[in-house]
Coordinates of C-alpha atoms in Angstrom, one line a residue:
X41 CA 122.6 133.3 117.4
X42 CA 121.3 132.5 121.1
X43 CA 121.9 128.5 121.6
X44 CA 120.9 128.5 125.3
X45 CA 117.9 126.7 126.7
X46 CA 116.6 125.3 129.9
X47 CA 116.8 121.8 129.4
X48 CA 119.3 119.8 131.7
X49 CA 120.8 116.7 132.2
X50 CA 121.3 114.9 135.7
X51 CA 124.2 116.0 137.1
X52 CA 126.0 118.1 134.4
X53 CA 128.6 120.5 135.9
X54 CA 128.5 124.6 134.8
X55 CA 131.5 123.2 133.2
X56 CA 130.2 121.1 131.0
X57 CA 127.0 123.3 130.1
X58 CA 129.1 126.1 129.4
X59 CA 131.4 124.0 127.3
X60 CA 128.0 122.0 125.7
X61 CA 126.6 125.9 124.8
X62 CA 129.4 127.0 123.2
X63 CA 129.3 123.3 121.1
X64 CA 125.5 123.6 120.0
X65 CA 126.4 127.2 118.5
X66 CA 128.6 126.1 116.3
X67 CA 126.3 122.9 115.4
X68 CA 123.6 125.5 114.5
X69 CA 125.6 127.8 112.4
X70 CA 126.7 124.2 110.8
X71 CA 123.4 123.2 110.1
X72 CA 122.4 126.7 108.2
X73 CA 125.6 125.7 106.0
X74 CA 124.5 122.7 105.3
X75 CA 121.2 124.5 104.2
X76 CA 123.1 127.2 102.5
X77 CA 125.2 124.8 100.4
X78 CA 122.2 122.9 99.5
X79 CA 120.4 126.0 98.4
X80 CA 123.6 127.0 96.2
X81 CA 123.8 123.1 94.6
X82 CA 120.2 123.0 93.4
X83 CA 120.5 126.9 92.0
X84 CA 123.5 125.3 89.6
X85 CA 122.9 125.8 85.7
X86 CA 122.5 122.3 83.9
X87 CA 125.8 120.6 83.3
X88 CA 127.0 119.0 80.1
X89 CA 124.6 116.9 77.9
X90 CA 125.1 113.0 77.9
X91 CA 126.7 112.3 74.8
X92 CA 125.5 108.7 74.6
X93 CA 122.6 106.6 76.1
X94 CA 124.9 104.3 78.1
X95 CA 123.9 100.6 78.4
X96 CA 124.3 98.3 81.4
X97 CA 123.8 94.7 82.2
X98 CA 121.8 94.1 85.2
X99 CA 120.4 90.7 86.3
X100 CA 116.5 90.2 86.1
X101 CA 114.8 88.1 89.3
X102 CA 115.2 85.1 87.3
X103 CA 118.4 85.0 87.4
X104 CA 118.7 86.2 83.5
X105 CA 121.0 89.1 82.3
X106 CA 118.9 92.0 80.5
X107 CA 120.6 95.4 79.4
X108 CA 118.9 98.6 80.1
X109 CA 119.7 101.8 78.9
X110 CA 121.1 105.2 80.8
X111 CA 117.4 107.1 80.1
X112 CA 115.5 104.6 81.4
X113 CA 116.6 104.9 85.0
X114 CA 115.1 108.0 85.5
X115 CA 111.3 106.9 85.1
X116 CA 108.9 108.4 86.6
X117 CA 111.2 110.9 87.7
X118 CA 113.4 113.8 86.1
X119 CA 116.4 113.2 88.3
X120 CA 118.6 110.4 89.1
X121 CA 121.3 109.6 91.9
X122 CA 123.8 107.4 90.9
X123 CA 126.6 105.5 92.8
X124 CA 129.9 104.9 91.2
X125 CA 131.2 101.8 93.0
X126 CA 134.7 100.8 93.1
X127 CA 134.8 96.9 92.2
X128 CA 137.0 96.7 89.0
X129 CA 136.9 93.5 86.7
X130 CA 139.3 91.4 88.4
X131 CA 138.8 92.0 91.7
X132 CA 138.2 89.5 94.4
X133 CA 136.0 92.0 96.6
X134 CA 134.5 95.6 96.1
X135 CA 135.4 98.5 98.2
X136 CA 134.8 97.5 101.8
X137 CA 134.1 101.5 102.2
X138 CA 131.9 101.4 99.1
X139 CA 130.1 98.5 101.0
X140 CA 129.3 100.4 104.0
X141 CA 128.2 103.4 102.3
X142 CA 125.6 101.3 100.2
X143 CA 124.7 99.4 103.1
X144 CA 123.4 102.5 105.2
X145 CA 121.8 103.5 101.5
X146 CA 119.8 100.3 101.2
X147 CA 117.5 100.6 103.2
X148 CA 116.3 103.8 102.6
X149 CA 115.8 103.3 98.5
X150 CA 112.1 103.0 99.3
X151 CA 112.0 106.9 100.1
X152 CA 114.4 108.4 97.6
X153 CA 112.8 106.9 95.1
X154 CA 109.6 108.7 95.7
X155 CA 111.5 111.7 94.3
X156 CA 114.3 110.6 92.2
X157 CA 115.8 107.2 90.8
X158 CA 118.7 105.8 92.2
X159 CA 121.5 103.0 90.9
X160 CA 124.4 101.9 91.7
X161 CA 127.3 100.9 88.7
X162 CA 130.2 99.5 89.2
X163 CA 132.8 97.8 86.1
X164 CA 132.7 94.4 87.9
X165 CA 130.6 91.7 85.6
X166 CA 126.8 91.5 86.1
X167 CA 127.2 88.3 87.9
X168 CA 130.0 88.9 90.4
X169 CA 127.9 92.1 91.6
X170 CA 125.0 90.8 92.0
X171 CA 126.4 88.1 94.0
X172 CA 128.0 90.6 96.0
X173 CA 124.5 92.1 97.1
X174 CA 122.9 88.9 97.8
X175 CA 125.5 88.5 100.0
X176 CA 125.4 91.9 101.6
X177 CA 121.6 91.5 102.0
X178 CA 120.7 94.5 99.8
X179 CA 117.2 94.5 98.7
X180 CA 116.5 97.9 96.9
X181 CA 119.6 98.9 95.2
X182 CA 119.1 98.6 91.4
X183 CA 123.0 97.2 90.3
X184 CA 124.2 97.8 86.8
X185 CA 127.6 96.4 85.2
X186 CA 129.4 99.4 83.1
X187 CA 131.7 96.1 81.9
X188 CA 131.1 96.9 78.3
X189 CA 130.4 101.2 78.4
X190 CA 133.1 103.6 79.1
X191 CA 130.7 105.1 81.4
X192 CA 132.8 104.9 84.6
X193 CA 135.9 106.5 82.6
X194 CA 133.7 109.2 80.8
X195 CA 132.7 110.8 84.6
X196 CA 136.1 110.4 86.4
X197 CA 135.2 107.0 88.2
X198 CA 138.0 105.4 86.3
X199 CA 141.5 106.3 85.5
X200 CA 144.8 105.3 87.2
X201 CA 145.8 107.0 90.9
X202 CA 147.1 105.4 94.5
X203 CA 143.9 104.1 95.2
X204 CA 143.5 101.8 91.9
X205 CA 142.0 102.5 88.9
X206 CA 138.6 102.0 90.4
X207 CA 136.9 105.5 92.1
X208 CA 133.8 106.1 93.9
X209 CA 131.8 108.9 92.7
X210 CA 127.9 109.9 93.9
X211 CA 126.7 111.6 90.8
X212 CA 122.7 113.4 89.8
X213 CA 121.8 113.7 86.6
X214 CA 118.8 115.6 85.4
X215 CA 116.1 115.1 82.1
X216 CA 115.0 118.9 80.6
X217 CA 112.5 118.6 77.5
X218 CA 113.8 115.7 76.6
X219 CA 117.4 115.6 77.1
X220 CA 120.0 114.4 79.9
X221 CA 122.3 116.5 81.2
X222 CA 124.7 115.9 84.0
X223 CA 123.8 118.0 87.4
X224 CA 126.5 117.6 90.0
X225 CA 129.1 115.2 91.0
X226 CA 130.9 114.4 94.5
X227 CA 134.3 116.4 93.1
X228 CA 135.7 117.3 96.8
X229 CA 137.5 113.8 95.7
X230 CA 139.6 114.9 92.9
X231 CA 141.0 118.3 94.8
X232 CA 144.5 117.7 95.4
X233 CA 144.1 118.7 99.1
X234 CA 141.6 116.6 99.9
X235 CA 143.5 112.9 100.8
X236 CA 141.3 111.2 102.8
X237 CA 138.3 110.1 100.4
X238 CA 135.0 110.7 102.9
X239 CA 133.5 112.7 100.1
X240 CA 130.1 111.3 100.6
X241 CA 130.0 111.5 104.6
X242 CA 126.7 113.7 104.0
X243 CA 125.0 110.4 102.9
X244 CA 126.8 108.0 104.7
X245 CA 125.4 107.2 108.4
X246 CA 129.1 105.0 109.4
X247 CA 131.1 108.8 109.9
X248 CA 127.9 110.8 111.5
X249 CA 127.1 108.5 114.0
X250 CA 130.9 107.8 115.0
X251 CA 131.3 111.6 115.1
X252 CA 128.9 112.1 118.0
X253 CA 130.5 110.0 120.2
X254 CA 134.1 111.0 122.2
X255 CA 136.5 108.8 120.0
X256 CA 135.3 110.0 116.9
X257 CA 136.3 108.2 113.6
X258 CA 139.9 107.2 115.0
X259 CA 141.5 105.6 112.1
X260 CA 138.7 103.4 111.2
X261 CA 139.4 103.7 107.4
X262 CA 142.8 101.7 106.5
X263 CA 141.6 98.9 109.5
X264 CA 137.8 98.9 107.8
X265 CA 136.8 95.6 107.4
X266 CA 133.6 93.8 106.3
X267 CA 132.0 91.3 107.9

């Protein structure tokens, strides 16, 4: 692979261009993984069958509570991302990281859904989580309540660990002649290796734009705040 080129920047040193060369050769062969691990996830067989057709609460724009089931978030499409969102029953707040991840989501609904559907559940009563996204601002992002499903405990979002009992999880699931199978899940959280939970950085803009820039992340995580 041949990353030079003949653009320039004022008054960059050999130094730096050499250093800058050697930097944009690695960001190439990143991006063909990227690619390559993309190709590999959408050549996976399907994944278990749901065994029930989960119900949620989700508030109507009257202010009303209606419950909708796990098939009909699909429509019109065959697939469906969906956001495991740690805010457990009794909490005062959500997930501040949770938060940042569905605000950078938000406002890009508009274009997923032109391919797939998209929700966000969390175990936190209808009405505390829809508060929550009036006051984030959130617009798009269909929010269900798993309050009364064992949903969030049936794919790993749920059980007891150092981070609470609450976990966040991106998960796809898939419709095939007529059924609903589970597709692929965000499991880099569960290895044991893995302690620090940016499992969803691919989707998340916070990480990639901090990671351009020469402080990098820092320890941005434990001080993460929302405002």
């Amino acid at each position: 692979m041949d990353p030079n080129h003949d653009k320039r920047f004022p008054n960059e040193s050999p130094e730096y261009r050499e250093a800058r060369e050697r930097l944009l050769e690695a960001e190439l062969e990143l991006r063909q993984q990227t690619e390559e691990v993309a190709r590999l996830r959408r050549q996976l067989p399907l994944g278990g069958e749901i065994e029930e057709n989960y119900e949620f609460e989700e508030m109507a724009e009257d202010g009303s509570v209606r419950t909708v089931q796990f098939s009909s978030l699909f429509d019109p499409h065959d697939s469906l991302i969906l956001y495991s969102f740690m805010y457990g029953p009794d909490w005062e707040k959500p997930c501040p990281m949770c938060t940042s991840v569905m605000d950078g989501v938000d406002g890009n609904i508009q274009y997923v859904q032109r391919r797939a559907g998209f929700a966000m559940v969390a175990k936190a009563p209808i009405d505390k989580l829809a508060a929550w996204g009036r006051e984030r601002g959130w617009r798009r992002i269909r929010l269900l309540s798993s309050c009364n499903n064992s949903f969030n405990a049936d794919y790993n979002a749920e059980f007891p660990s150092d981070y609470g009992d609450q976990h966040p999880v991106m998960h796809v699931f898939t419709k095939r002649d007529g059924k609903i199978h589970h597709f692929w899940s965000s499991e880099v959280l569960y290895v044991p290796s893995q302690t620090d939970p940016r499992h969803v950085d691919p989707v998340w803009p916070l990480w990639n734009l901090l990671d351009l820039t020469p402080q990098g992340r820092g320890d941005l995580y434990p001080k993460y705040e929302i405002k």
